[in-house]
């Protein structure tokens, strides 16, 4: 486990070196946060309590989305491009023969990346949003802690989805198209554009049942106090269930790919 802790720390330091990119990202998240905040304000002025949120909660949801956009890699920006490139070039064979688990290696690095983006690109936009608008910030430290646990589970689900799609490059040779579809699905079904509670009928039920809702909708509802007691346990179980299922799927694909590399190498 010490090895993977070192890999996670390396992932944090790696992204921390791009100071200008981080500053540009903070600026971009803040600008889009203001645009969406004023859009939400107009919408909630016409439809108060839309989706079960008041205006303050809706605005909080907006800024949480900006804080978690890169943390949960809803538009990519993690390990996936590098992994697909290593598969395409054949360098992945070296990785598979190393005395380290391939999935845990990339997961550790992605956790380090997510931790940096939560701190580097999440806190400032959220603070500016709280300064400019009346946000529904939790008054209890336990709610903040529950939120961070939910975010961590969301990051693992995000990794697991992207890992499975990245491994498809073993068969597709170029997984860029599949990854772009995954990013689009992540933006829509995470609730980044609109809270999933606003989706009507069966669409809303399906959207809330998909893994991408773990990236924003579930953590945001935890932050806003929508999940408490056994409801919080169920929310965690939902996220953990998707994380385990997708990690197992990734491990299965990894095993198939490893056997394929060994056979071809032999």
PDB file of C-alpha atoms in Angstrom:
ATOM      1  CA  UNK A   1       0.000   0.000   0.000  1.00  0.00           C
ATOM      2  CA  UNK A   2       2.947   2.295   0.564  1.00  0.00           C
ATOM      3  CA  UNK A   3       3.730   2.109  -3.158  1.00  0.00           C
ATOM      4  CA  UNK A   4       0.260   3.320  -4.106  1.00  0.00           C
ATOM      5  CA  UNK A   5       0.394   6.098  -1.501  1.00  0.00           C
ATOM      6  CA  UNK A   6       3.596   7.297  -3.170  1.00  0.00           C
ATOM      7  CA  UNK A   7       1.898   7.117  -6.592  1.00  0.00           C
ATOM      8  CA  UNK A   8      -1.052   9.160  -5.259  1.00  0.00           C
ATOM      9  CA  UNK A   9       1.313  11.777  -3.833  1.00  0.00           C
ATOM     10  CA  UNK A  10       3.108  11.853  -7.184  1.00  0.00           C
ATOM     11  CA  UNK A  11      -0.197  12.427  -8.966  1.00  0.00           C
ATOM     12  CA  UNK A  12      -0.904  15.368  -6.662  1.00  0.00           C
ATOM     13  CA  UNK A  13       2.540  16.902  -7.229  1.00  0.00           C
ATOM     14  CA  UNK A  14       2.343  16.321 -10.977  1.00  0.00           C
ATOM     15  CA  UNK A  15      -0.780  18.425 -11.361  1.00  0.00           C
ATOM     16  CA  UNK A  16       0.425  20.987  -8.845  1.00  0.00           C
ATOM     17  CA  UNK A  17       3.300  21.900 -11.186  1.00  0.00           C
ATOM     18  CA  UNK A  18       0.895  23.371 -13.771  1.00  0.00           C
ATOM     19  CA  UNK A  19       0.256  26.639 -11.920  1.00  0.00           C
ATOM     20  CA  UNK A  20      -0.829  28.700 -14.921  1.00  0.00           C
ATOM     21  CA  UNK A  21      -3.201  25.969 -16.075  1.00  0.00           C
ATOM     22  CA  UNK A  22      -4.663  25.821 -12.572  1.00  0.00           C
ATOM     23  CA  UNK A  23      -5.135  29.605 -12.467  1.00  0.00           C
ATOM     24  CA  UNK A  24      -6.795  29.518 -15.896  1.00  0.00           C
ATOM     25  CA  UNK A  25      -9.037  26.691 -14.712  1.00  0.00           C
ATOM     26  CA  UNK A  26     -10.071  28.606 -11.596  1.00  0.00           C
ATOM     27  CA  UNK A  27     -10.917  31.626 -13.763  1.00  0.00           C
ATOM     28  CA  UNK A  28     -12.908  29.497 -16.212  1.00  0.00           C
ATOM     29  CA  UNK A  29     -14.833  27.705 -13.454  1.00  0.00           C
ATOM     30  CA  UNK A  30     -15.633  31.035 -11.807  1.00  0.00           C
ATOM     31  CA  UNK A  31     -16.870  32.647 -15.036  1.00  0.00           C
ATOM     32  CA  UNK A  32     -19.068  29.682 -15.899  1.00  0.00           C
ATOM     33  CA  UNK A  33     -20.234  29.580 -12.294  1.00  0.00           C
ATOM     34  CA  UNK A  34     -21.508  33.148 -12.537  1.00  0.00           C
ATOM     35  CA  UNK A  35     -23.163  32.483 -15.908  1.00  0.00           C
ATOM     36  CA  UNK A  36     -24.960  29.412 -14.589  1.00  0.00           C
ATOM     37  CA  UNK A  37     -25.801  31.101 -11.287  1.00  0.00           C
ATOM     38  CA  UNK A  38     -27.637  33.949 -12.998  1.00  0.00           C
ATOM     39  CA  UNK A  39     -29.334  31.464 -15.333  1.00  0.00           C
ATOM     40  CA  UNK A  40     -30.489  29.400 -12.362  1.00  0.00           C
ATOM     41  CA  UNK A  41     -31.656  32.556 -10.571  1.00  0.00           C
ATOM     42  CA  UNK A  42     -33.892  33.469 -13.519  1.00  0.00           C
ATOM     43  CA  UNK A  43     -35.229  29.912 -13.719  1.00  0.00           C
ATOM     44  CA  UNK A  44     -35.954  29.642 -10.001  1.00  0.00           C
ATOM     45  CA  UNK A  45     -37.598  33.086  -9.987  1.00  0.00           C
ATOM     46  CA  UNK A  46     -40.136  31.652 -12.415  1.00  0.00           C
ATOM     47  CA  UNK A  47     -40.361  28.228 -10.746  1.00  0.00           C
ATOM     48  CA  UNK A  48     -39.650  28.466  -6.998  1.00  0.00           C
ATOM     49  CA  UNK A  49     -38.835  25.139  -5.292  1.00  0.00           C
ATOM     50  CA  UNK A  50     -38.092  23.555  -8.665  1.00  0.00           C
ATOM     51  CA  UNK A  51     -36.727  20.055  -8.168  1.00  0.00           C
ATOM     52  CA  UNK A  52     -37.180  20.393  -4.416  1.00  0.00           C
ATOM     53  CA  UNK A  53     -34.535  23.140  -4.123  1.00  0.00           C
ATOM     54  CA  UNK A  54     -35.040  26.723  -3.076  1.00  0.00           C
ATOM     55  CA  UNK A  55     -33.049  29.447  -4.838  1.00  0.00           C
ATOM     56  CA  UNK A  56     -30.215  29.359  -2.309  1.00  0.00           C
ATOM     57  CA  UNK A  57     -29.867  25.584  -2.645  1.00  0.00           C
ATOM     58  CA  UNK A  58     -29.984  25.789  -6.443  1.00  0.00           C
ATOM     59  CA  UNK A  59     -27.169  28.354  -6.452  1.00  0.00           C
ATOM     60  CA  UNK A  60     -25.173  26.172  -4.079  1.00  0.00           C
ATOM     61  CA  UNK A  61     -25.650  23.294  -6.508  1.00  0.00           C
ATOM     62  CA  UNK A  62     -24.178  25.447  -9.297  1.00  0.00           C
ATOM     63  CA  UNK A  63     -20.991  26.211  -7.403  1.00  0.00           C
ATOM     64  CA  UNK A  64     -20.624  22.645  -6.203  1.00  0.00           C
ATOM     65  CA  UNK A  65     -20.727  21.624  -9.842  1.00  0.00           C
ATOM     66  CA  UNK A  66     -17.891  23.999 -10.665  1.00  0.00           C
ATOM     67  CA  UNK A  67     -15.895  22.741  -7.682  1.00  0.00           C
ATOM     68  CA  UNK A  68     -16.341  19.086  -8.667  1.00  0.00           C
ATOM     69  CA  UNK A  69     -16.090  19.412 -12.453  1.00  0.00           C
ATOM     70  CA  UNK A  70     -12.379  18.560 -12.571  1.00  0.00           C
ATOM     71  CA  UNK A  71     -12.295  16.742  -9.242  1.00  0.00           C
ATOM     72  CA  UNK A  72     -14.583  14.049 -10.621  1.00  0.00           C
ATOM     73  CA  UNK A  73     -13.225  14.493 -14.173  1.00  0.00           C
ATOM     74  CA  UNK A  74     -16.673  14.932 -15.721  1.00  0.00           C
ATOM     75  CA  UNK A  75     -14.985  16.194 -18.906  1.00  0.00           C
ATOM     76  CA  UNK A  76     -11.960  13.937 -18.677  1.00  0.00           C
ATOM     77  CA  UNK A  77      -8.545  15.341 -17.925  1.00  0.00           C
ATOM     78  CA  UNK A  78      -7.335  12.362 -15.935  1.00  0.00           C
ATOM     79  CA  UNK A  79      -5.216   9.339 -16.736  1.00  0.00           C
ATOM     80  CA  UNK A  80      -7.277   7.977 -19.609  1.00  0.00           C
ATOM     81  CA  UNK A  81      -5.468   9.617 -22.531  1.00  0.00           C
ATOM     82  CA  UNK A  82      -2.090   8.408 -21.297  1.00  0.00           C
ATOM     83  CA  UNK A  83      -3.366   4.884 -20.688  1.00  0.00           C
ATOM     84  CA  UNK A  84      -4.964   4.642 -24.139  1.00  0.00           C
ATOM     85  CA  UNK A  85      -1.764   5.931 -25.734  1.00  0.00           C
ATOM     86  CA  UNK A  86       0.283   3.267 -23.926  1.00  0.00           C
ATOM     87  CA  UNK A  87      -2.145   0.620 -25.173  1.00  0.00           C
ATOM     88  CA  UNK A  88      -1.948   1.953 -28.723  1.00  0.00           C
ATOM     89  CA  UNK A  89       1.859   1.985 -28.784  1.00  0.00           C
ATOM     90  CA  UNK A  90       2.252  -1.339 -27.010  1.00  0.00           C
ATOM     91  CA  UNK A  91       4.026   0.186 -23.995  1.00  0.00           C
ATOM     92  CA  UNK A  92       1.266  -1.270 -21.845  1.00  0.00           C
ATOM     93  CA  UNK A  93       3.056  -4.628 -22.065  1.00  0.00           C
ATOM     94  CA  UNK A  94       5.805  -3.244 -19.841  1.00  0.00           C
ATOM     95  CA  UNK A  95       3.191  -2.056 -17.318  1.00  0.00           C
ATOM     96  CA  UNK A  96       1.525  -5.464 -17.183  1.00  0.00           C
ATOM     97  CA  UNK A  97       4.814  -7.186 -16.329  1.00  0.00           C
ATOM     98  CA  UNK A  98       5.630  -4.781 -13.489  1.00  0.00           C
ATOM     99  CA  UNK A  99       5.245  -6.035  -9.885  1.00  0.00           C
ATOM    100  CA  UNK A 100       2.330  -3.652  -9.300  1.00  0.00           C
ATOM    101  CA  UNK A 101      -1.374  -3.934  -9.946  1.00  0.00           C
ATOM    102  CA  UNK A 102      -2.247  -1.954 -13.071  1.00  0.00           C
ATOM    103  CA  UNK A 103      -5.684  -0.873 -11.873  1.00  0.00           C
ATOM    104  CA  UNK A 104      -4.513   0.183  -8.396  1.00  0.00           C
ATOM    105  CA  UNK A 105      -1.577   2.067  -9.926  1.00  0.00           C
ATOM    106  CA  UNK A 106      -3.816   4.222 -12.113  1.00  0.00           C
ATOM    107  CA  UNK A 107      -6.421   4.585  -9.353  1.00  0.00           C
ATOM    108  CA  UNK A 108      -3.811   5.890  -6.920  1.00  0.00           C
ATOM    109  CA  UNK A 109      -2.572   8.435  -9.446  1.00  0.00           C
ATOM    110  CA  UNK A 110      -6.112   9.556 -10.191  1.00  0.00           C
ATOM    111  CA  UNK A 111      -6.899  10.000  -6.496  1.00  0.00           C
ATOM    112  CA  UNK A 112      -3.883  12.297  -6.219  1.00  0.00           C
ATOM    113  CA  UNK A 113      -5.108  14.256  -9.251  1.00  0.00           C
ATOM    114  CA  UNK A 114      -8.600  14.559  -7.776  1.00  0.00           C
ATOM    115  CA  UNK A 115      -7.280  15.743  -4.403  1.00  0.00           C
ATOM    116  CA  UNK A 116      -5.292  18.495  -6.101  1.00  0.00           C
ATOM    117  CA  UNK A 117      -8.220  19.677  -8.215  1.00  0.00           C
ATOM    118  CA  UNK A 118     -10.546  19.712  -5.208  1.00  0.00           C
ATOM    119  CA  UNK A 119      -8.121  22.014  -3.427  1.00  0.00           C
ATOM    120  CA  UNK A 120      -6.664  23.879  -6.398  1.00  0.00           C
ATOM    121  CA  UNK A 121      -9.763  24.377  -8.532  1.00  0.00           C
ATOM    122  CA  UNK A 122     -12.594  23.757  -6.109  1.00  0.00           C
ATOM    123  CA  UNK A 123     -12.109  25.985  -3.083  1.00  0.00           C
ATOM    124  CA  UNK A 124     -11.604  29.354  -4.808  1.00  0.00           C
ATOM    125  CA  UNK A 125     -14.681  29.232  -7.104  1.00  0.00           C
ATOM    126  CA  UNK A 126     -16.797  27.977  -4.205  1.00  0.00           C
ATOM    127  CA  UNK A 127     -15.526  30.779  -1.960  1.00  0.00           C
ATOM    128  CA  UNK A 128     -16.194  33.413  -4.611  1.00  0.00           C
ATOM    129  CA  UNK A 129     -19.663  31.996  -5.163  1.00  0.00           C
ATOM    130  CA  UNK A 130     -20.360  32.165  -1.436  1.00  0.00           C
ATOM    131  CA  UNK A 131     -19.147  35.779  -1.384  1.00  0.00           C
ATOM    132  CA  UNK A 132     -21.352  36.840  -4.308  1.00  0.00           C
ATOM    133  CA  UNK A 133     -24.493  34.804  -3.563  1.00  0.00           C
ATOM    134  CA  UNK A 134     -26.458  33.558  -0.593  1.00  0.00           C
ATOM    135  CA  UNK A 135     -25.439  29.906  -0.608  1.00  0.00           C
ATOM    136  CA  UNK A 136     -26.880  27.181   1.604  1.00  0.00           C
ATOM    137  CA  UNK A 137     -23.658  26.179   3.340  1.00  0.00           C
ATOM    138  CA  UNK A 138     -23.841  23.440   5.992  1.00  0.00           C
ATOM    139  CA  UNK A 139     -23.526  24.561   9.572  1.00  0.00           C
ATOM    140  CA  UNK A 140     -22.397  21.159  10.820  1.00  0.00           C
ATOM    141  CA  UNK A 141     -18.883  19.767  10.474  1.00  0.00           C
ATOM    142  CA  UNK A 142     -20.423  16.302  10.129  1.00  0.00           C
ATOM    143  CA  UNK A 143     -22.234  17.386   6.970  1.00  0.00           C
ATOM    144  CA  UNK A 144     -18.973  18.640   5.483  1.00  0.00           C
ATOM    145  CA  UNK A 145     -17.318  15.327   6.374  1.00  0.00           C
ATOM    146  CA  UNK A 146     -20.225  13.351   4.897  1.00  0.00           C
ATOM    147  CA  UNK A 147     -19.906  15.434   1.740  1.00  0.00           C
ATOM    148  CA  UNK A 148     -16.165  14.712   1.428  1.00  0.00           C
ATOM    149  CA  UNK A 149     -16.818  10.977   1.817  1.00  0.00           C
ATOM    150  CA  UNK A 150     -19.418  11.162  -0.954  1.00  0.00           C
ATOM    151  CA  UNK A 151     -16.990  13.090  -3.171  1.00  0.00           C
ATOM    152  CA  UNK A 152     -14.315  10.429  -2.607  1.00  0.00           C
ATOM    153  CA  UNK A 153     -16.769   7.710  -3.633  1.00  0.00           C
ATOM    154  CA  UNK A 154     -17.727   9.774  -6.674  1.00  0.00           C
ATOM    155  CA  UNK A 155     -14.080  10.067  -7.694  1.00  0.00           C
ATOM    156  CA  UNK A 156     -13.683   6.287  -7.496  1.00  0.00           C
ATOM    157  CA  UNK A 157     -16.816   5.769  -9.622  1.00  0.00           C
ATOM    158  CA  UNK A 158     -15.508   8.294 -12.151  1.00  0.00           C
ATOM    159  CA  UNK A 159     -12.158   6.496 -12.295  1.00  0.00           C
ATOM    160  CA  UNK A 160     -13.826   3.113 -12.710  1.00  0.00           C
ATOM    161  CA  UNK A 161     -15.951   4.317 -15.632  1.00  0.00           C
ATOM    162  CA  UNK A 162     -12.972   5.892 -17.407  1.00  0.00           C
ATOM    163  CA  UNK A 163     -10.768   2.860 -16.739  1.00  0.00           C
ATOM    164  CA  UNK A 164     -13.251   0.489 -18.357  1.00  0.00           C
ATOM    165  CA  UNK A 165     -13.604   2.771 -21.383  1.00  0.00           C
ATOM    166  CA  UNK A 166      -9.828   3.281 -21.659  1.00  0.00           C
ATOM    167  CA  UNK A 167      -9.270  -0.492 -21.684  1.00  0.00           C
ATOM    168  CA  UNK A 168     -11.565  -0.712 -24.713  1.00  0.00           C
ATOM    169  CA  UNK A 169      -8.551   0.572 -26.676  1.00  0.00           C
ATOM    170  CA  UNK A 170      -7.211  -3.001 -26.542  1.00  0.00           C
ATOM    171  CA  UNK A 171      -9.941  -3.907 -29.022  1.00  0.00           C
ATOM    172  CA  UNK A 172     -10.804  -0.584 -30.663  1.00  0.00           C
ATOM    173  CA  UNK A 173      -7.161   0.516 -31.063  1.00  0.00           C
ATOM    174  CA  UNK A 174      -8.381   4.090 -30.652  1.00  0.00           C
ATOM    175  CA  UNK A 175     -10.723   4.643 -27.731  1.00  0.00           C
ATOM    176  CA  UNK A 176     -11.012   8.422 -28.252  1.00  0.00           C
ATOM    177  CA  UNK A 177     -14.531   8.196 -29.660  1.00  0.00           C
ATOM    178  CA  UNK A 178     -15.778   5.993 -26.831  1.00  0.00           C
ATOM    179  CA  UNK A 179     -14.176   8.316 -24.295  1.00  0.00           C
ATOM    180  CA  UNK A 180     -15.802  11.402 -25.813  1.00  0.00           C
ATOM    181  CA  UNK A 181     -19.198   9.726 -25.614  1.00  0.00           C
ATOM    182  CA  UNK A 182     -18.438   8.910 -21.980  1.00  0.00           C
ATOM    183  CA  UNK A 183     -17.572  12.562 -21.256  1.00  0.00           C
ATOM    184  CA  UNK A 184     -20.820  13.747 -22.853  1.00  0.00           C
ATOM    185  CA  UNK A 185     -22.789  11.219 -20.839  1.00  0.00           C
ATOM    186  CA  UNK A 186     -20.932  12.324 -17.725  1.00  0.00           C
ATOM    187  CA  UNK A 187     -21.858  15.971 -18.244  1.00  0.00           C
ATOM    188  CA  UNK A 188     -25.517  15.195 -18.865  1.00  0.00           C
ATOM    189  CA  UNK A 189     -26.188  12.352 -16.417  1.00  0.00           C
ATOM    190  CA  UNK A 190     -24.070  13.692 -13.561  1.00  0.00           C
ATOM    191  CA  UNK A 191     -26.429  16.646 -13.247  1.00  0.00           C
ATOM    192  CA  UNK A 192     -23.812  19.161 -14.340  1.00  0.00           C
ATOM    193  CA  UNK A 193     -26.174  20.939 -16.726  1.00  0.00           C
ATOM    194  CA  UNK A 194     -29.310  20.630 -14.614  1.00  0.00           C
ATOM    195  CA  UNK A 195     -30.040  18.721 -11.392  1.00  0.00           C
ATOM    196  CA  UNK A 196     -31.306  15.244 -12.172  1.00  0.00           C
ATOM    197  CA  UNK A 197     -34.307  15.921  -9.920  1.00  0.00           C
ATOM    198  CA  UNK A 198     -35.601  18.158 -12.707  1.00  0.00           C
ATOM    199  CA  UNK A 199     -35.663  15.354 -15.277  1.00  0.00           C
ATOM    200  CA  UNK A 200     -39.226  14.163 -15.887  1.00  0.00           C
ATOM    201  CA  UNK A 201     -40.642  10.692 -15.435  1.00  0.00           C
ATOM    202  CA  UNK A 202     -38.689   7.649 -16.544  1.00  0.00           C
ATOM    203  CA  UNK A 203     -35.780   9.768 -17.794  1.00  0.00           C
ATOM    204  CA  UNK A 204     -35.238  11.087 -14.294  1.00  0.00           C
ATOM    205  CA  UNK A 205     -35.439   7.614 -12.761  1.00  0.00           C
ATOM    206  CA  UNK A 206     -32.919   6.229 -15.238  1.00  0.00           C
ATOM    207  CA  UNK A 207     -30.588   9.223 -14.906  1.00  0.00           C
ATOM    208  CA  UNK A 208     -30.509   8.963 -11.120  1.00  0.00           C
ATOM    209  CA  UNK A 209     -29.826   5.206 -11.347  1.00  0.00           C
ATOM    210  CA  UNK A 210     -26.798   5.555 -13.647  1.00  0.00           C
ATOM    211  CA  UNK A 211     -23.263   5.712 -12.200  1.00  0.00           C
ATOM    212  CA  UNK A 212     -22.669   9.294 -13.333  1.00  0.00           C
ATOM    213  CA  UNK A 213     -25.143  10.606 -10.744  1.00  0.00           C
ATOM    214  CA  UNK A 214     -22.504   9.650  -8.153  1.00  0.00           C
ATOM    215  CA  UNK A 215     -20.206  12.371  -9.500  1.00  0.00           C
ATOM    216  CA  UNK A 216     -22.307  15.424  -8.649  1.00  0.00           C
ATOM    217  CA  UNK A 217     -25.965  14.822  -7.894  1.00  0.00           C
ATOM    218  CA  UNK A 218     -25.391  12.552  -4.897  1.00  0.00           C
ATOM    219  CA  UNK A 219     -22.554  14.598  -3.312  1.00  0.00           C
ATOM    220  CA  UNK A 220     -24.531  17.820  -3.853  1.00  0.00           C
ATOM    221  CA  UNK A 221     -27.611  16.381  -2.159  1.00  0.00           C
ATOM    222  CA  UNK A 222     -25.448  15.214   0.743  1.00  0.00           C
ATOM    223  CA  UNK A 223     -24.028  18.744   1.020  1.00  0.00           C
ATOM    224  CA  UNK A 224     -27.526  20.246   0.937  1.00  0.00           C
ATOM    225  CA  UNK A 225     -28.783  17.909   3.647  1.00  0.00           C
ATOM    226  CA  UNK A 226     -31.087  15.925   1.374  1.00  0.00           C
ATOM    227  CA  UNK A 227     -29.535  12.649   2.576  1.00  0.00           C
ATOM    228  CA  UNK A 228     -29.432  12.102   6.316  1.00  0.00           C
ATOM    229  CA  UNK A 229     -29.607   9.067   8.572  1.00  0.00           C
ATOM    230  CA  UNK A 230     -30.453   5.932   6.630  1.00  0.00           C
ATOM    231  CA  UNK A 231     -30.876   8.059   3.513  1.00  0.00           C
ATOM    232  CA  UNK A 232     -27.183   8.909   3.738  1.00  0.00           C
ATOM    233  CA  UNK A 233     -26.331   5.241   4.158  1.00  0.00           C
ATOM    234  CA  UNK A 234     -28.364   4.416   1.047  1.00  0.00           C
ATOM    235  CA  UNK A 235     -26.602   7.188  -0.883  1.00  0.00           C
ATOM    236  CA  UNK A 236     -23.203   5.811   0.110  1.00  0.00           C
ATOM    237  CA  UNK A 237     -24.345   2.268  -0.729  1.00  0.00           C
ATOM    238  CA  UNK A 238     -25.455   3.437  -4.179  1.00  0.00           C
ATOM    239  CA  UNK A 239     -22.067   5.031  -4.883  1.00  0.00           C
ATOM    240  CA  UNK A 240     -20.085   2.159  -3.374  1.00  0.00           C
ATOM    241  CA  UNK A 241     -22.140  -0.387  -5.306  1.00  0.00           C
ATOM    242  CA  UNK A 242     -21.363   1.266  -8.629  1.00  0.00           C
ATOM    243  CA  UNK A 243     -17.705   1.665  -7.639  1.00  0.00           C
ATOM    244  CA  UNK A 244     -17.344  -2.044  -6.821  1.00  0.00           C
ATOM    245  CA  UNK A 245     -19.256  -3.202  -9.908  1.00  0.00           C
ATOM    246  CA  UNK A 246     -17.248  -1.009 -12.279  1.00  0.00           C
ATOM    247  CA  UNK A 247     -13.911  -1.802 -10.635  1.00  0.00           C
ATOM    248  CA  UNK A 248     -14.677  -5.504 -10.982  1.00  0.00           C
ATOM    249  CA  UNK A 249     -15.609  -4.965 -14.628  1.00  0.00           C
ATOM    250  CA  UNK A 250     -12.317  -3.150 -15.155  1.00  0.00           C
ATOM    251  CA  UNK A 251     -10.408  -5.950 -13.458  1.00  0.00           C
ATOM    252  CA  UNK A 252     -12.145  -8.513 -15.673  1.00  0.00           C
ATOM    253  CA  UNK A 253     -11.228  -6.582 -18.822  1.00  0.00           C
ATOM    254  CA  UNK A 254      -7.703  -6.127 -17.493  1.00  0.00           C
ATOM    255  CA  UNK A 255      -7.381  -9.888 -17.035  1.00  0.00           C
ATOM    256  CA  UNK A 256      -8.619 -10.584 -20.567  1.00  0.00           C
ATOM    257  CA  UNK A 257      -6.261  -7.949 -21.986  1.00  0.00           C
ATOM    258  CA  UNK A 258      -3.325  -9.350 -20.010  1.00  0.00           C
ATOM    259  CA  UNK A 259      -3.887 -12.830 -21.384  1.00  0.00           C
ATOM    260  CA  UNK A 260      -4.092 -11.370 -24.872  1.00  0.00           C
ATOM    261  CA  UNK A 261      -0.788  -9.537 -24.446  1.00  0.00           C
ATOM    262  CA  UNK A 262       0.883 -12.652 -23.018  1.00  0.00           C
ATOM    263  CA  UNK A 263      -0.359 -14.823 -25.897  1.00  0.00           C
ATOM    264  CA  UNK A 264       0.765 -12.304 -28.511  1.00  0.00           C
ATOM    265  CA  UNK A 265       4.076 -11.816 -26.734  1.00  0.00           C
ATOM    266  CA  UNK A 266       4.639 -15.539 -26.582  1.00  0.00           C
TER     267      UNK A 266
END
